[in-house]
Short mmCIF file of C-alpha atoms in Angstrom, two decimals:
data_model
loop_
_atom_site.label_atom_id
_atom_site.label_comp_id
_atom_site.label_asym_id
_atom_site.label_seq_id
_atom_site.Cartn_x
_atom_site.Cartn_y
_atom_site.Cartn_z
CA MET A 1 -55.00 -22.58 -48.35
CA ALA A 2 -52.15 -24.16 -46.37
CA ALA A 3 -49.95 -21.48 -47.75
CA CYS A 4 -52.17 -18.75 -46.48
CA ARG A 5 -52.43 -20.46 -43.28
CA GLN A 6 -48.64 -20.50 -43.06
CA VAL A 7 -48.37 -16.34 -43.59
CA TRP A 8 -51.09 -16.17 -41.16
CA LEU A 9 -48.90 -17.87 -38.28
CA SER A 10 -45.67 -16.22 -39.25
CA ASN A 11 -47.06 -12.52 -39.48
CA ASP A 12 -49.21 -13.31 -36.06
CA SER A 13 -47.91 -11.24 -33.15
CA GLY A 14 -49.05 -12.95 -29.52
CA ILE A 15 -48.57 -16.03 -27.65
CA LEU A 16 -47.74 -17.81 -30.81
CA ARG A 17 -44.32 -15.96 -31.19
CA LYS A 18 -43.53 -15.25 -27.61
CA LYS A 19 -40.62 -16.90 -26.08
CA GLU A 20 -40.44 -18.56 -22.95
CA ASP A 21 -39.25 -16.49 -20.20
CA GLU A 22 -35.90 -17.21 -18.53
CA ASP A 23 -35.57 -18.38 -14.93
CA GLU A 24 -34.98 -15.07 -12.71
CA LEU A 25 -33.97 -14.65 -9.40
CA LEU A 26 -36.73 -13.66 -6.58
CA VAL A 27 -35.75 -12.15 -3.28
CA PHE A 28 -38.37 -11.11 -0.61
CA GLY A 29 -38.38 -10.61 3.03
CA TYR A 30 -40.76 -9.57 5.84
CA SER A 31 -40.57 -6.76 8.05
CA CYS A 32 -39.77 -7.12 11.68
CA LYS A 33 -39.41 -5.09 14.84
CA LEU A 34 -36.39 -5.24 17.19
CA PHE A 35 -37.17 -4.42 20.76
CA ARG A 36 -34.09 -3.23 22.82
CA ASP A 37 -33.08 -5.47 25.84
CA ASP A 38 -30.20 -3.84 27.76
CA GLU A 39 -30.53 -6.32 30.48
CA LYS A 40 -30.32 -9.43 28.15
CA ALA A 41 -27.47 -7.54 26.07
CA ILE A 42 -25.44 -7.13 29.29
CA PHE A 43 -25.96 -10.80 30.27
CA ILE A 44 -24.79 -12.16 26.86
CA ASP A 45 -21.52 -9.77 26.87
CA GLN A 46 -20.50 -10.96 30.11
CA GLY A 47 -20.84 -14.83 29.00
CA LYS A 48 -23.27 -15.86 31.61
CA HIS A 49 -25.10 -17.81 28.89
CA LEU A 50 -22.19 -20.09 28.28
CA ILE A 51 -22.04 -23.75 30.26
CA PRO A 52 -18.80 -25.39 30.85
CA TRP A 53 -18.05 -28.17 28.48
CA MET A 54 -17.77 -31.57 30.57
CA GLY A 55 -17.51 -29.76 33.79
CA ASP A 56 -14.30 -27.72 32.58
CA GLU A 57 -14.61 -24.39 33.60
CA SER A 58 -11.92 -23.08 31.68
CA LEU A 59 -13.82 -24.03 28.28
CA LYS A 60 -17.17 -22.85 28.09
CA ILE A 61 -19.56 -23.42 25.09
CA ASP A 62 -22.96 -22.18 23.99
CA ARG A 63 -25.83 -24.77 24.54
CA TYR A 64 -25.96 -25.13 20.78
CA ASP A 65 -22.56 -25.80 20.23
CA GLY A 66 -21.71 -29.05 18.72
CA ARG A 67 -18.82 -29.84 21.11
CA GLY A 68 -21.40 -30.56 23.45
CA ALA A 69 -21.99 -34.20 21.78
CA LEU A 70 -18.36 -35.07 22.01
CA TYR A 71 -17.69 -36.60 25.66
CA ASP A 72 -14.24 -38.57 24.75
CA LEU A 73 -11.49 -36.59 22.69
CA LYS A 74 -8.85 -39.52 22.92
CA GLN A 75 -9.60 -40.80 19.53
CA TYR A 76 -9.13 -37.12 18.30
CA GLU A 77 -5.86 -36.28 19.98
CA ALA A 78 -2.92 -35.89 17.91
CA GLN A 79 -0.22 -38.88 18.18
CA PRO A 80 3.07 -38.45 20.20
CA GLY A 81 5.18 -38.01 17.05
CA GLY A 82 2.36 -35.78 15.06
CA HIS A 83 -0.37 -36.30 13.03
CA ASP A 84 1.97 -37.81 10.13
CA ALA A 85 4.29 -40.03 12.56
CA ASN A 86 3.29 -43.16 10.81
CA ARG A 87 4.76 -42.01 7.49
CA TRP A 88 8.41 -41.66 9.26
CA VAL A 89 8.34 -45.48 10.21
CA GLY A 90 10.63 -47.62 8.53
CA LEU A 91 12.52 -44.55 6.41
CA SER A 92 16.07 -44.17 6.55
CA ASP A 93 17.93 -40.89 7.70
CA ALA A 94 18.57 -39.97 3.76
CA GLU A 95 14.59 -40.73 3.20
CA ARG A 96 13.67 -38.71 6.13
CA ARG A 97 16.05 -35.93 4.96
CA VAL A 98 14.21 -35.73 1.57
CA GLU A 99 10.52 -35.81 3.09
CA GLN A 100 11.91 -32.83 5.39
CA LEU A 101 12.82 -31.12 2.27
CA CYS A 102 9.73 -31.90 0.35
CA ASP A 103 7.78 -30.40 3.66
CA GLU A 104 9.67 -27.27 3.30
CA GLU A 105 8.95 -26.55 -0.24
CA ARG A 106 4.90 -27.84 0.30
CA TYR A 107 4.56 -25.21 2.94
CA ARG A 108 6.88 -22.68 1.71
CA ALA A 109 4.13 -20.22 0.67
CA LEU A 110 2.99 -20.42 4.40
CA TYR A 111 6.30 -18.83 5.87
CA HIS A 112 7.60 -16.70 2.94
CA ASN A 113 6.39 -13.98 0.62
CA GLU A 114 7.03 -15.34 -2.65
CA GLU A 115 5.89 -12.36 -4.57
CA GLU A 116 8.37 -10.14 -2.64
CA GLU A 117 11.35 -12.92 -2.73
CA ALA A 118 10.78 -12.77 -6.58
CA LEU A 119 10.88 -9.01 -6.62
CA TYR A 120 13.95 -9.16 -4.74
CA GLN A 121 15.59 -11.64 -6.92
CA GLU A 122 14.90 -9.53 -10.11
CA GLU A 123 16.56 -6.64 -8.38
CA GLU A 124 19.65 -8.62 -7.61
CA LEU A 125 20.02 -9.83 -10.98
CA LYS A 126 19.76 -6.45 -12.50
CA ARG A 127 22.51 -5.33 -10.23
CA LEU A 128 24.59 -8.49 -11.34
CA HIS A 129 24.12 -7.39 -15.02
CA LYS A 130 24.99 -3.82 -13.85
CA ALA A 131 28.12 -5.04 -12.17
CA LEU A 132 29.02 -7.20 -15.22
CA GLY A 133 29.10 -3.96 -17.42
CA SER A 134 26.25 -4.22 -19.32
CA LYS A 135 25.33 -1.47 -20.98
CA SER A 136 21.97 0.25 -19.84
CA TYR A 137 21.41 3.18 -22.27
CA GLY A 138 18.03 3.62 -20.64
CA GLU A 139 19.35 4.17 -17.30
CA VAL A 140 21.38 7.03 -17.91
CA ALA A 141 21.06 10.33 -15.95
CA PHE A 142 22.92 13.70 -15.49
CA ASN A 143 24.60 14.24 -12.26
CA TYR A 144 24.58 17.92 -11.62
CA ASP A 145 26.87 18.08 -8.64
CA GLU A 146 30.06 18.71 -10.71
CA ASP A 147 29.72 20.89 -13.75
CA GLN A 148 32.73 21.18 -15.87
CA GLY A 149 32.47 24.23 -18.41
CA SER A 150 29.41 23.82 -20.73
CA GLY A 151 29.41 19.95 -20.56
CA LYS A 152 27.52 17.83 -17.91
CA HIS A 153 29.21 14.73 -16.32
CA VAL A 154 26.72 11.86 -17.29
CA GLU A 155 26.62 9.12 -15.23
CA LYS A 156 24.34 5.80 -14.77
CA VAL A 157 21.71 5.68 -12.10
CA GLY A 158 23.87 4.18 -9.17
CA GLY A 159 27.07 6.19 -9.64
CA GLU A 160 28.98 4.07 -12.12
CA PRO A 161 30.11 5.24 -15.40
CA ALA A 162 28.06 5.24 -18.51
CA GLU A 163 30.37 3.36 -20.08
CA GLU A 164 32.39 0.72 -18.19
CA GLU A 165 34.98 -2.01 -19.64
CA VAL A 166 36.91 -4.55 -17.75
CA GLU A 167 40.53 -3.25 -17.82
CA GLY A 168 42.68 -5.41 -19.87
CA GLY A 169 39.47 -7.43 -21.16
CA ASP A 170 41.51 -8.98 -24.07
CA GLU A 171 44.63 -9.94 -22.14
CA PRO A 172 45.10 -13.70 -21.51
CA PHE A 173 44.08 -14.73 -18.07
CA ILE A 174 46.64 -15.64 -15.47
CA ALA A 175 45.23 -17.51 -12.21
CA PRO A 176 46.41 -15.91 -8.98
CA PRO A 177 48.22 -18.21 -6.62
CA GLU A 178 45.80 -17.90 -3.81
CA LEU A 179 43.12 -20.00 -5.96
CA ASP A 180 45.31 -22.96 -6.09
CA ILE A 181 44.12 -24.10 -9.28
CA PRO A 182 44.22 -28.07 -9.70
CA ILE A 183 46.18 -29.72 -12.49
CA ASN A 184 44.34 -29.84 -15.91
CA MET A 185 41.62 -27.61 -15.01
CA THR A 186 40.34 -25.49 -17.90
CA LEU A 187 40.76 -21.79 -16.95
CA PRO A 188 38.94 -18.68 -18.91
CA ASP A 189 40.76 -17.36 -22.13
CA SER A 190 40.81 -13.71 -21.31
CA VAL A 191 40.79 -11.39 -18.09
CA LYS A 192 36.93 -10.18 -19.31
CA LEU A 193 35.41 -13.67 -18.95
CA ASN A 194 37.12 -14.31 -15.80
CA ALA A 195 35.75 -11.27 -14.33
CA ILE A 196 32.35 -12.34 -15.22
CA ILE A 197 32.78 -15.73 -13.74
CA GLU A 198 34.42 -14.13 -10.64
CA LYS A 199 31.25 -11.41 -10.23
CA THR A 200 28.95 -14.30 -10.79
CA ALA A 201 30.32 -16.65 -8.40
CA LEU A 202 30.75 -13.58 -5.82
CA PHE A 203 27.04 -12.89 -6.30
CA ILE A 204 25.77 -16.49 -5.85
CA SER A 205 27.92 -17.03 -2.57
CA GLN A 206 25.88 -13.94 -1.34
CA GLN A 207 22.68 -14.79 -2.46
CA GLY A 208 22.30 -18.77 -2.25
CA ALA A 209 21.95 -21.52 -4.46
CA GLN A 210 18.39 -20.71 -5.27
CA MET A 211 19.58 -17.58 -7.20
CA GLU A 212 21.79 -19.83 -9.30
CA ILE A 213 19.12 -21.79 -10.53
CA LEU A 214 17.07 -18.76 -11.34
CA LEU A 215 20.06 -17.17 -13.02
CA LYS A 216 20.90 -20.47 -15.03
CA MET A 217 17.20 -20.28 -16.48
CA LYS A 218 17.11 -16.67 -17.49
CA GLN A 219 20.33 -16.91 -18.97
CA ALA A 220 20.35 -20.35 -20.61
CA ASN A 221 20.73 -18.63 -24.33
CA ASN A 222 23.48 -16.22 -23.17
CA PRO A 223 26.82 -17.79 -24.11
CA GLN A 224 28.69 -15.70 -21.82
CA PHE A 225 26.72 -17.81 -18.70
CA GLN A 226 27.68 -21.27 -20.28
CA PHE A 227 29.92 -22.03 -17.30
CA LEU A 228 26.81 -22.25 -15.19
CA SER A 229 26.02 -25.27 -17.07
CA PHE A 230 27.22 -28.80 -15.80
CA ASP A 231 28.72 -29.58 -19.47
CA SER A 232 30.65 -26.55 -19.85
CA PRO A 233 34.35 -27.03 -19.66
CA LEU A 234 34.47 -23.67 -17.31
CA HIS A 235 32.04 -25.32 -14.81
CA PRO A 236 34.74 -26.80 -12.68
CA TYR A 237 36.57 -23.80 -12.32
CA TYR A 238 33.27 -21.74 -11.64
CA ARG A 239 32.50 -24.30 -8.66
CA HIS A 240 36.25 -23.98 -7.65
CA LEU A 241 36.01 -20.40 -7.35
CA LEU A 242 32.84 -20.24 -5.83
CA MET A 243 34.03 -22.66 -2.94
CA ALA A 244 36.93 -20.50 -2.54
CA ILE A 245 34.81 -17.27 -2.00
CA LYS A 246 32.64 -19.03 0.17
CA THR A 247 35.43 -20.44 2.51
CA GLY A 248 37.44 -17.07 2.41
CA ARG A 249 40.64 -18.71 0.85
CA TYR A 250 40.04 -15.93 -2.09
CA ARG A 251 38.47 -12.62 -2.15
CA PRO A 252 37.82 -10.88 -5.28
CA LYS A 253 39.05 -7.64 -6.04
CA THR A 254 36.66 -5.29 -7.46
CA GLN A 255 36.99 -2.47 -10.03
CA GLU A 256 36.16 0.20 -7.38
CA GLN A 257 39.23 -0.95 -5.06
CA ASP A 258 41.46 -0.77 -8.15
CA LYS A 259 40.23 2.94 -8.82
CA GLU A 260 40.30 3.91 -5.35
CA GLY A 261 44.02 2.65 -5.29
CA ASP A 262 44.60 4.59 -8.51
CA GLN A 263 43.21 7.57 -7.10
CA ASP A 264 45.15 7.40 -3.91
CA ASP A 265 48.46 7.11 -5.91
CA GLY A 266 47.64 9.88 -8.39
CA ASN A 267 46.88 12.02 -5.25
CA ASP A 268 50.37 11.45 -3.61
CA ASP A 269 52.19 12.71 -6.68
CA HIS A 270 50.11 15.64 -7.45
CA TYR A 271 48.89 17.27 -4.46
CA LEU A 272 47.06 20.19 -4.82
CA HIS A 273 46.42 22.52 -1.79
CA PRO A 274 42.46 23.24 -0.87
CA SER A 275 43.04 26.97 -1.43
CA LEU A 276 43.99 26.44 -4.92
CA ALA A 277 41.21 23.82 -5.72
CA PRO A 278 38.49 25.51 -8.29
CA GLY A 279 35.29 26.70 -6.80
CA SER A 280 32.32 24.30 -6.35
CA SER A 281 29.29 25.04 -8.42
CA ARG A 282 26.87 23.55 -5.64
CA VAL A 283 24.65 26.21 -4.57
CA GLU A 284 24.92 27.01 -0.80
CA LEU A 285 21.90 27.23 1.44
CA VAL A 286 20.95 30.83 2.49
CA GLY A 287 21.01 31.58 5.85
CA TYR A 288 17.79 33.08 7.77
CA PRO A 289 17.65 34.90 10.85
CA PRO A 290 17.24 32.66 13.85
CA GLY A 291 13.24 32.44 15.03
CA THR A 292 11.98 32.85 11.45
CA PHE A 293 9.32 30.40 9.81
CA PHE A 294 12.07 29.35 7.07
CA ALA A 295 14.99 28.84 9.73
CA SER A 296 12.84 26.23 11.63
CA LYS A 297 12.60 24.42 8.21
CA LEU A 298 16.51 24.15 7.79
#
């Protein structure tokens, strides 16, 4: 009998098997009528419903404003040295400087767009890698300005050759006299390694110390940038080169300047009259009669 009763309860469809309803959100409202009162609207727009606070005609508030309960503001006025003047008491000049640097970092987002700065730093790092001669095969594009026969002159985006190597990269490096290298300072072994250090120092001198920290983090596992670490033997040379560039005692000579010098020397020896130069493959713009629609677009 008990078993039959259990079967009957399990097969029962009704309140015994109905789950409790979950709480639902109910929103209701009442209709209302709005009456247009132009005179009252003008009265409010002109601010005639406001009253002066503590007899001050320059500061008017609504009669329901909480400032109407304030009659003395001395306890709420800022201190002569600022709201945090007490924390500067007893601090030395060095400690004050540290506190100021901390405040700059705390409130940096209020005055600087950090996302925009991050994008700018990424672009500058890409330019640095490009200047160091990193081969970016994904950034190769055609230059159609000059067509030599059936072949195309391939260049990187930015006007650099597709493959750029430091001239004399395997040659031993000899420091220029204007660097005034101190005694017993470790120097780069090759011209190529010195070019990397030199371009990095020039880049950091233009971008600041914050970029050096970012570059050190991103290139922590790159052996070519080990000179950024304090325990590297080449770090003193890098700091010396960076200071020389900042003070103007040393000005790095870029490869572009070397190429321009070589081109100038070559042009002096092999002068070619413009009339004998090969014809340009650039398409000249077709002239249109003045006053026409296409002439106004040129």
